[in-house]
Amino acid sequence: MQPNYRRCISCRKVGLKQDFWRIVRVFPSGNVQLNEGMGRSAYICPQVSCLQAAQKKNRLGRSLQASVPETLYQTLWHLAQNDPQNQN
């Protein structure tokens, strides 16, 4: 079976699906959440630089065609800061 490739909405890097965070606008409720449910999805690299650009330019909101709650951004920031790959 072929691997699933996805593209980061911020830096446009292509990689395996498991290398990204998945943000979902759930159907039919329209709630935006992290990695749960079926609906319109957007993928973002688990890096601080990608998260900064995505939040600044509202890339998640435009990609999902919905407003992204501030609590989701706070969760993503928490995950990014605790990720060992981001420790330089």
C-alpha positions as protocol buffer text, in pm:
chain_id: "A"
residue {
  index: 1
  type: MET
  ca { x: 0 y: 0 z: 0 }
}
residue {
  index: 2
  type: GLN
  ca { x: 132 y: 344 z: -91 }
}
residue {
  index: 3
  type: PRO
  ca { x: 205 y: 592 z: 189 }
}
residue {
  index: 4
  type: ASN
  ca { x: -26 y: 890 z: 240 }
}
residue {
  index: 5
  type: TYR
  ca { x: 140 y: 1222 z: 165 }
}
residue {
  index: 6
  type: ARG
  ca { x: 15 y: 1559 z: 287 }
}
residue {
  index: 7
  type: ARG
  ca { x: 127 y: 1922 z: 246 }
}
residue {
  index: 8
  type: CYS
  ca { x: 181 y: 2173 z: 527 }
}
residue {
  index: 9
  type: ILE
  ca { x: -46 y: 2476 z: 484 }
}
residue {
  index: 10
  type: SER
  ca { x: 226 y: 2705 z: 614 }
}
residue {
  index: 11
  type: CYS
  ca { x: 560 y: 2606 z: 460 }
}
residue {
  index: 12
  type: ARG
  ca { x: 413 y: 2388 z: 180 }
}
residue {
  index: 13
  type: LYS
  ca { x: 646 y: 2097 z: 267 }
}
residue {
  index: 14
  type: VAL
  ca { x: 524 y: 1757 z: 151 }
}
residue {
  index: 15
  type: GLY
  ca { x: 564 y: 1464 z: 386 }
}
residue {
  index: 16
  type: LEU
  ca { x: 404 y: 1157 z: 531 }
}
residue {
  index: 17
  type: LYS
  ca { x: 67 y: 1205 z: 696 }
}
residue {
  index: 18
  type: GLN
  ca { x: 194 y: 1106 z: 1042 }
}
residue {
  index: 19
  type: ASP
  ca { x: 460 y: 1382 z: 1030 }
}
residue {
  index: 20
  type: PHE
  ca { x: 195 y: 1657 z: 1054 }
}
residue {
  index: 21
  type: TRP
  ca { x: -71 y: 1780 z: 1293 }
}
residue {
  index: 22
  type: ARG
  ca { x: -422 y: 1738 z: 1153 }
}
residue {
  index: 23
  type: ILE
  ca { x: -676 y: 2009 z: 1223 }
}
residue {
  index: 24
  type: VAL
  ca { x: -1035 y: 1921 z: 1133 }
}
residue {
  index: 25
  type: ARG
  ca { x: -1355 y: 2117 z: 1078 }
}
residue {
  index: 26
  type: VAL
  ca { x: -1600 y: 1848 z: 1182 }
}
residue {
  index: 27
  type: PHE
  ca { x: -1907 y: 1785 z: 970 }
}
residue {
  index: 28
  type: PRO
  ca { x: -2190 y: 1879 z: 1030 }
}
residue {
  index: 29
  type: SER
  ca { x: -2129 y: 2077 z: 1353 }
}
residue {
  index: 30
  type: GLY
  ca { x: -1852 y: 2297 z: 1207 }
}
residue {
  index: 31
  type: ASN
  ca { x: -1638 y: 2269 z: 1521 }
}
residue {
  index: 32
  type: VAL
  ca { x: -1264 y: 2294 z: 1463 }
}
residue {
  index: 33
  type: GLN
  ca { x: -1052 y: 2049 z: 1660 }
}
residue {
  index: 34
  type: LEU
  ca { x: -720 y: 1868 z: 1661 }
}
residue {
  index: 35
  type: ASN
  ca { x: -692 y: 1527 z: 1496 }
}
residue {
  index: 36
  type: GLU
  ca { x: -1045 y: 1398 z: 1562 }
}
residue {
  index: 37
  type: GLY
  ca { x: -1347 y: 1340 z: 1345 }
}
residue {
  index: 38
  type: MET
  ca { x: -1438 y: 1348 z: 979 }
}
residue {
  index: 39
  type: GLY
  ca { x: -1466 y: 1660 z: 771 }
}
residue {
  index: 40
  type: ARG
  ca { x: -1247 y: 1921 z: 604 }
}
residue {
  index: 41
  type: SER
  ca { x: -886 y: 1882 z: 720 }
}
residue {
  index: 42
  type: ALA
  ca { x: -571 y: 2091 z: 711 }
}
residue {
  index: 43
  type: TYR
  ca { x: -221 y: 1974 z: 795 }
}
residue {
  index: 44
  type: ILE
  ca { x: 59 y: 2172 z: 956 }
}
residue {
  index: 45
  type: CYS
  ca { x: 418 y: 2088 z: 1049 }
}
residue {
  index: 46
  type: PRO
  ca { x: 480 y: 2049 z: 1423 }
}
residue {
  index: 47
  type: GLN
  ca { x: 726 y: 2340 z: 1418 }
}
residue {
  index: 48
  type: VAL
  ca { x: 711 y: 2680 z: 1583 }
}
residue {
  index: 49
  type: SER
  ca { x: 791 y: 2867 z: 1260 }
}
residue {
  index: 50
  type: CYS
  ca { x: 503 y: 2704 z: 1071 }
}
residue {
  index: 51
  type: LEU
  ca { x: 263 y: 2765 z: 1355 }
}
residue {
  index: 52
  type: GLN
  ca { x: 364 y: 3133 z: 1379 }
}
residue {
  index: 53
  type: ALA
  ca { x: 308 y: 3191 z: 1008 }
}
residue {
  index: 54
  type: ALA
  ca { x: -20 y: 2999 z: 1006 }
}
residue {
  index: 55
  type: GLN
  ca { x: -159 y: 3196 z: 1298 }
}
residue {
  index: 56
  type: LYS
  ca { x: -37 y: 3533 z: 1175 }
}
residue {
  index: 57
  type: LYS
  ca { x: -182 y: 3490 z: 825 }
}
residue {
  index: 58
  type: ASN
  ca { x: -493 y: 3291 z: 933 }
}
residue {
  index: 59
  type: ARG
  ca { x: -396 y: 3002 z: 709 }
}
residue {
  index: 60
  type: LEU
  ca { x: -584 y: 2746 z: 914 }
}
residue {
  index: 61
  type: GLY
  ca { x: -903 y: 2950 z: 905 }
}
residue {
  index: 62
  type: ARG
  ca { x: -883 y: 3006 z: 531 }
}
residue {
  index: 63
  type: SER
  ca { x: -799 y: 2642 z: 459 }
}
residue {
  index: 64
  type: LEU
  ca { x: -1081 y: 2509 z: 677 }
}
residue {
  index: 65
  type: GLN
  ca { x: -1325 y: 2784 z: 575 }
}
residue {
  index: 66
  type: ALA
  ca { x: -1407 y: 2838 z: 943 }
}
residue {
  index: 67
  type: SER
  ca { x: -1288 y: 3043 z: 1237 }
}
residue {
  index: 68
  type: VAL
  ca { x: -1025 y: 2867 z: 1446 }
}
residue {
  index: 69
  type: PRO
  ca { x: -1075 y: 2904 z: 1824 }
}
residue {
  index: 70
  type: GLU
  ca { x: -794 y: 3057 z: 2028 }
}
residue {
  index: 71
  type: THR
  ca { x: -794 y: 2750 z: 2255 }
}
residue {
  index: 72
  type: LEU
  ca { x: -685 y: 2534 z: 1959 }
}
residue {
  index: 73
  type: TYR
  ca { x: -393 y: 2768 z: 1890 }
}
residue {
  index: 74
  type: GLN
  ca { x: -298 y: 2752 z: 2259 }
}
residue {
  index: 75
  type: THR
  ca { x: -302 y: 2372 z: 2243 }
}
residue {
  index: 76
  type: LEU
  ca { x: -83 y: 2376 z: 1931 }
}
residue {
  index: 77
  type: TRP
  ca { x: 163 y: 2619 z: 2095 }
}
residue {
  index: 78
  type: HIS
  ca { x: 181 y: 2392 z: 2398 }
}
residue {
  index: 79
  type: LEU
  ca { x: 251 y: 2090 z: 2178 }
}
residue {
  index: 80
  type: ALA
  ca { x: 513 y: 2280 z: 1976 }
}
residue {
  index: 81
  type: GLN
  ca { x: 700 y: 2395 z: 2285 }
}
residue {
  index: 82
  type: ASN
  ca { x: 704 y: 2043 z: 2433 }
}
residue {
  index: 83
  type: ASP
  ca { x: 818 y: 1878 z: 2109 }
}
residue {
  index: 84
  type: PRO
  ca { x: 1182 y: 1761 z: 2139 }
}
residue {
  index: 85
  type: GLN
  ca { x: 1243 y: 1841 z: 1769 }
}
residue {
  index: 86
  type: ASN
  ca { x: 1186 y: 2211 z: 1841 }
}
residue {
  index: 87
  type: GLN
  ca { x: 1447 y: 2224 z: 2118 }
}
residue {
  index: 88
  type: ASN
  ca { x: 1750 y: 2392 z: 1959 }
}
